[in-house]
mmCIF file of C-alpha atoms in Angstrom:
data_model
loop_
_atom_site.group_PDB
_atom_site.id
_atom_site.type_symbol
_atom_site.label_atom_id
_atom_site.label_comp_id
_atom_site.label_asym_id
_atom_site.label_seq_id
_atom_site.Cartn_x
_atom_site.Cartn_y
_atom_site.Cartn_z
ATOM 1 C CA UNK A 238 0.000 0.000 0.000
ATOM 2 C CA UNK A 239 0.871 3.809 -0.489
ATOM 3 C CA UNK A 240 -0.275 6.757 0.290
ATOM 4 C CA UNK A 241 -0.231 9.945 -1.625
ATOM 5 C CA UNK A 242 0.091 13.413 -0.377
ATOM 6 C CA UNK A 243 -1.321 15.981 -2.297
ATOM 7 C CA UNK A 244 0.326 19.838 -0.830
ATOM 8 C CA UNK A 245 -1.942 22.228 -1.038
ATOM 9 C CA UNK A 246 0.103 24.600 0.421
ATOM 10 C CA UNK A 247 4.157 25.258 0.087
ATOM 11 C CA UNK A 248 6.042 27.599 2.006
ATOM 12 C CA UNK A 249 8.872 28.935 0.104
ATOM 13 C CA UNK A 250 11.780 30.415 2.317
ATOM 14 C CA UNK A 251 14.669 32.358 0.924
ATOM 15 C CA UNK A 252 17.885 34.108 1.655
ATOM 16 C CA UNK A 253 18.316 37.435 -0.264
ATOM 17 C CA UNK A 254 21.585 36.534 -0.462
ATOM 18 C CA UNK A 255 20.932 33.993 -2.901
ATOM 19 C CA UNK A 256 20.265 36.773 -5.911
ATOM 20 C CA UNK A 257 22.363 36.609 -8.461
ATOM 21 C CA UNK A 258 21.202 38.650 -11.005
ATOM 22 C CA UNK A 259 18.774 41.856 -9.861
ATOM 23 C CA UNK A 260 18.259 43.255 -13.040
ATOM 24 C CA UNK A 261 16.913 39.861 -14.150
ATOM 25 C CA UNK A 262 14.325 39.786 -11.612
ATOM 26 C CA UNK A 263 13.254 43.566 -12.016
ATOM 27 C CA UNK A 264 12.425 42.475 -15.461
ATOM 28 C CA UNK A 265 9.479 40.275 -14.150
ATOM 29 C CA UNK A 266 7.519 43.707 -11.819
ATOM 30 C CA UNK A 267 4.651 44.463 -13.305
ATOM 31 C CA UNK A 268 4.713 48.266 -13.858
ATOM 32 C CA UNK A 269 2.866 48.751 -10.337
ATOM 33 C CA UNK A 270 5.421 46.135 -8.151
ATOM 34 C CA UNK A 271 8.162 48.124 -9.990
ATOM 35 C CA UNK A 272 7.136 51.522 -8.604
ATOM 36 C CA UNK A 273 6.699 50.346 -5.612
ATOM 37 C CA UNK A 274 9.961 48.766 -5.656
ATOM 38 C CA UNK A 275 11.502 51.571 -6.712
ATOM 39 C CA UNK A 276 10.544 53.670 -3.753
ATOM 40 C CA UNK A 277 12.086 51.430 -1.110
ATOM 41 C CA UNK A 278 14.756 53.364 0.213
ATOM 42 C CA UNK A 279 16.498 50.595 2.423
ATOM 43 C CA UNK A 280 18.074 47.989 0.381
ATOM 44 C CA UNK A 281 17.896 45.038 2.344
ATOM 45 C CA UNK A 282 13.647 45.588 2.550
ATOM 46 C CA UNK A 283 13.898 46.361 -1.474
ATOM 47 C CA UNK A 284 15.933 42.942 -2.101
ATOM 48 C CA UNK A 285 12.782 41.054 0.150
ATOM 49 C CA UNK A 286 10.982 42.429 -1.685
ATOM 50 C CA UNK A 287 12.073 41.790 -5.035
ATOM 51 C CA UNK A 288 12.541 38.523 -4.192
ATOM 52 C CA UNK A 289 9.463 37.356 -2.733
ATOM 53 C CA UNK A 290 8.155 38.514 -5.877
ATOM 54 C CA UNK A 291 10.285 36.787 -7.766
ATOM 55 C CA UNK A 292 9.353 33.482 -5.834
ATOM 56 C CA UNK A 293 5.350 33.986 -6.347
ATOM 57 C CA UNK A 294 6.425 35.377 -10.280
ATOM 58 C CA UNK A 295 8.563 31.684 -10.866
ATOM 59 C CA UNK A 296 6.455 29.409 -8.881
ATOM 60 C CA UNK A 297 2.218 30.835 -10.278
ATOM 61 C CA UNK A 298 3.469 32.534 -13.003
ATOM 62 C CA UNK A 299 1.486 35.668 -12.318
ATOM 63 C CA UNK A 300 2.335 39.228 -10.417
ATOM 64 C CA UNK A 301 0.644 39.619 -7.212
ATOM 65 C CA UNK A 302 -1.318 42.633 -6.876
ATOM 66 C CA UNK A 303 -1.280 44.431 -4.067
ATOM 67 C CA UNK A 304 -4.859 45.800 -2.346
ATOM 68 C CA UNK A 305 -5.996 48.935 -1.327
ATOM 69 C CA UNK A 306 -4.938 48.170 2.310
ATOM 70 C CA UNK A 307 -1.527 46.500 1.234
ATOM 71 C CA UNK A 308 -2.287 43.318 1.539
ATOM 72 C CA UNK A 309 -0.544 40.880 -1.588
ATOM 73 C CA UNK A 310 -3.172 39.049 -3.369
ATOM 74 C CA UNK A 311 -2.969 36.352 -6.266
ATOM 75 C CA UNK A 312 -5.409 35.478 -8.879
ATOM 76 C CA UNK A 313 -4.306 31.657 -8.405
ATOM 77 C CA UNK A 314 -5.022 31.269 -4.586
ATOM 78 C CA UNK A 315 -3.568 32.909 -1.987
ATOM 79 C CA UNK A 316 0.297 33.837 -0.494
ATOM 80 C CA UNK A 317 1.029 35.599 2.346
ATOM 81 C CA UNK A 318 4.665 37.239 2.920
ATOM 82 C CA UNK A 319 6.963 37.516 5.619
ATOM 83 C CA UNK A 320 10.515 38.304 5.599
ATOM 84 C CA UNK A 321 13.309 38.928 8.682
ATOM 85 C CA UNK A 322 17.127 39.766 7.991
ATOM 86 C CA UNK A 323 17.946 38.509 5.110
ATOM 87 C CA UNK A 324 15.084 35.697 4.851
ATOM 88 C CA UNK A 325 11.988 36.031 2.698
ATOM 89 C CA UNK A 326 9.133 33.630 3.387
ATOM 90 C CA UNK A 327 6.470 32.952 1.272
ATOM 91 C CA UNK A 328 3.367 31.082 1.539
ATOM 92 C CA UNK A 329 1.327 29.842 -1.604
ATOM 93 C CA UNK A 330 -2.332 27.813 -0.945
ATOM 94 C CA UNK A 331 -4.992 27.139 -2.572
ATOM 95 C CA UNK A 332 -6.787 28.483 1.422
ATOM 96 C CA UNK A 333 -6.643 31.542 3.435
ATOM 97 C CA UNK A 334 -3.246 31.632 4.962
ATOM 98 C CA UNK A 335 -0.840 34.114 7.601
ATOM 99 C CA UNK A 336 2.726 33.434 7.508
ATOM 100 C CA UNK A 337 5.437 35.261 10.175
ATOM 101 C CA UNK A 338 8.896 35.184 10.409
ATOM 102 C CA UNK A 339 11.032 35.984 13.184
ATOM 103 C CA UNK A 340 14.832 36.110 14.737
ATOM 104 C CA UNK A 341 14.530 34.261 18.039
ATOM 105 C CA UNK A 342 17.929 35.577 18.693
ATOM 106 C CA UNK A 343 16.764 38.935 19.748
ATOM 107 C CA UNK A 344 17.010 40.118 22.933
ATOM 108 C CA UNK A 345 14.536 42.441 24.200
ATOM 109 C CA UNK A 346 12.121 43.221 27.459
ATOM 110 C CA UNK A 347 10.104 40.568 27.044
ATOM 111 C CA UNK A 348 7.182 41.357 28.914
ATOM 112 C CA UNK A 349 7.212 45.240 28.173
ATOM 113 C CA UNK A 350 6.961 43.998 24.277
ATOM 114 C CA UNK A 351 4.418 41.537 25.296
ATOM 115 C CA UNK A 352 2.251 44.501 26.479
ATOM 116 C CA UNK A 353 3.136 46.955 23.913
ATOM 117 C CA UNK A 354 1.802 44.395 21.723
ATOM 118 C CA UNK A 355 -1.229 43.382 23.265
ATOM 119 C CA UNK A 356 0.472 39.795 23.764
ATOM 120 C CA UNK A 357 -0.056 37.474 26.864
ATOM 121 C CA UNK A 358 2.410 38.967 29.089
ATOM 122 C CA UNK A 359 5.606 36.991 29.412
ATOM 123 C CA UNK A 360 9.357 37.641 30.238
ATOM 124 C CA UNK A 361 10.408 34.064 29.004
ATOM 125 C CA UNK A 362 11.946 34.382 25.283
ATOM 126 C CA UNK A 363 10.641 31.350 23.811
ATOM 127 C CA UNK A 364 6.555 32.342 25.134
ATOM 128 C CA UNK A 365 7.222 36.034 23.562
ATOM 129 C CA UNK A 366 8.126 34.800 20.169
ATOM 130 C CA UNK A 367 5.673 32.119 19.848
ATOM 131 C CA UNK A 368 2.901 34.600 20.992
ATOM 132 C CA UNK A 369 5.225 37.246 18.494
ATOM 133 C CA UNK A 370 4.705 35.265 15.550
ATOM 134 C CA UNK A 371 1.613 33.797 15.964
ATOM 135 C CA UNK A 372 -0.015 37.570 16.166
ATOM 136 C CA UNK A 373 1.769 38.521 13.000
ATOM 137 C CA UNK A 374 0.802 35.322 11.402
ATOM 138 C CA UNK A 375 -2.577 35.820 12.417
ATOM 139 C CA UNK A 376 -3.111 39.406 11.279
ATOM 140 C CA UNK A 377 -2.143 38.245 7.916
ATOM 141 C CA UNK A 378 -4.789 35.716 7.708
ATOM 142 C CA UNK A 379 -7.494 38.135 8.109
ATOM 143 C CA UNK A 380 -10.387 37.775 9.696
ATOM 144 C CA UNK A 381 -11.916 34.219 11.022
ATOM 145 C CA UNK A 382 -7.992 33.779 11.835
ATOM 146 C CA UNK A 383 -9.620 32.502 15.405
ATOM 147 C CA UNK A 384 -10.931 29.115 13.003
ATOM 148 C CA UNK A 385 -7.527 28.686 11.794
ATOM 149 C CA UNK A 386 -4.767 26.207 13.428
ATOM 150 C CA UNK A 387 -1.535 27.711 14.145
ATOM 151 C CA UNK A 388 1.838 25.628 13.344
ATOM 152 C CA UNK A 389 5.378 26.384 14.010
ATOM 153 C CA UNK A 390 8.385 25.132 12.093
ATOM 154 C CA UNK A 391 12.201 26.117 13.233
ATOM 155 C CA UNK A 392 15.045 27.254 10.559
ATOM 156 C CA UNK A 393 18.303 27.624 12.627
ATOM 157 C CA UNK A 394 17.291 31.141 14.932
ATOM 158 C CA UNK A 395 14.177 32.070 12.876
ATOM 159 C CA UNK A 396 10.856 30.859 13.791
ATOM 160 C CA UNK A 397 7.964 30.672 11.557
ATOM 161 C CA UNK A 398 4.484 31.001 12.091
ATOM 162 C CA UNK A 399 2.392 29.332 9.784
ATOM 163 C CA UNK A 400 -1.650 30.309 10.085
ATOM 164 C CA UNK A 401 -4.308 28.121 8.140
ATOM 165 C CA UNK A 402 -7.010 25.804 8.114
ATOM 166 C CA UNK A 403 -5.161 23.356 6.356
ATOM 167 C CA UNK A 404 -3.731 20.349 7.776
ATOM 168 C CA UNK A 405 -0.330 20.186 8.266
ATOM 169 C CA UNK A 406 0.905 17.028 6.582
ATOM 170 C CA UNK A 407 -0.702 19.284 3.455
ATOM 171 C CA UNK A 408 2.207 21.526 3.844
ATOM 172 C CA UNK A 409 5.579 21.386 2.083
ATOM 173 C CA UNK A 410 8.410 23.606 3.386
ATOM 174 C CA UNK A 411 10.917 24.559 0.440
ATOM 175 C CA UNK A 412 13.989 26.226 1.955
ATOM 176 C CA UNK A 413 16.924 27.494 -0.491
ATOM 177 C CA UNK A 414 20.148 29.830 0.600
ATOM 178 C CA UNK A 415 20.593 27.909 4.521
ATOM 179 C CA UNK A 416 23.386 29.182 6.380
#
């Protein structure tokens, strides 16, 4: 007997560092991503940018479009973006889905973040991150993000907050540019 997955979901996850050729990539903006691009004045945040769209350009073939109130959309399904450092996550499903991303390596006051935040108070590192990541992830899933299942995955010091209805063996991590 065998079983056979079908992913509805990947999670693409990317170092910046990894782009070889910018102009290349530029090429592939539609006219709207590209003036947006353009007026990134930090060039680590225009890299993630360019290359998250680069990932949803290669991997659906279309542009995403960005709404009204900044959130990317796709005409395929749905991705949701994250991006920390010099990592770019992306997640592409064919349901609703918030992805985070976040250095666990940071030090900070815990518990006057948690409450900045409107987190569960906490001084412990591990608690604030998880709580971190799963409020970012969750924003990005949009409303009815209280149906969804959270899930966690580690990559080295970067955790990643993945929020979605779908079941988790449905989801297939890609990683490219490790450390």
């Amino acid at each position: 007997a065998f079983s056979i997955i079908i992913y509805i979901m990947k999670i693409y996850m990317s170092n910046i560092e990894q782009i070889k050729n910018i102009h290349d990539l530029e090429k592939n903006l539609s006219e709207s991503e590209l003036l947006r691009y353009k007026n990134f004045a930090n060039k680590r945040r225009k890299l993630q940018y360019l290359l998250s769209h680069a990932i949803v350009k290669s991997v659906c073939g279309e542009n995403i479009i960005t709404d009204k109130s900044g959130v990317p959309t796709i005409k395929s399904g749905f991705v949701s973006i994250a991006h920390k450092d010099n990592w770019v996550a992306v997640a592409l499903s064919d349901v609703p889905v918030g992805i985070d991303v976040e250095n666990t390596d940071v030090e900070r006051d815990f518990a006057k973040q948690s409450e900045l935040l409107g987190l569960k108070i906490t001084d412990n590192k591990k608690d604030f991150y998880k709580n971190f990541v799963e409020f970012e992830a969750r924003f990005k899933y949009g409303k009815d993000s209280n149906d969804a299942k959270m899930y966690f995955y580690k990559n080295g010091k970067y955790l990643i907050g993945v929020c979605t209805k779908e079941k988790p063996e449905n989801i297939q991590f890609m990683l490219s540019g490790a450390k």
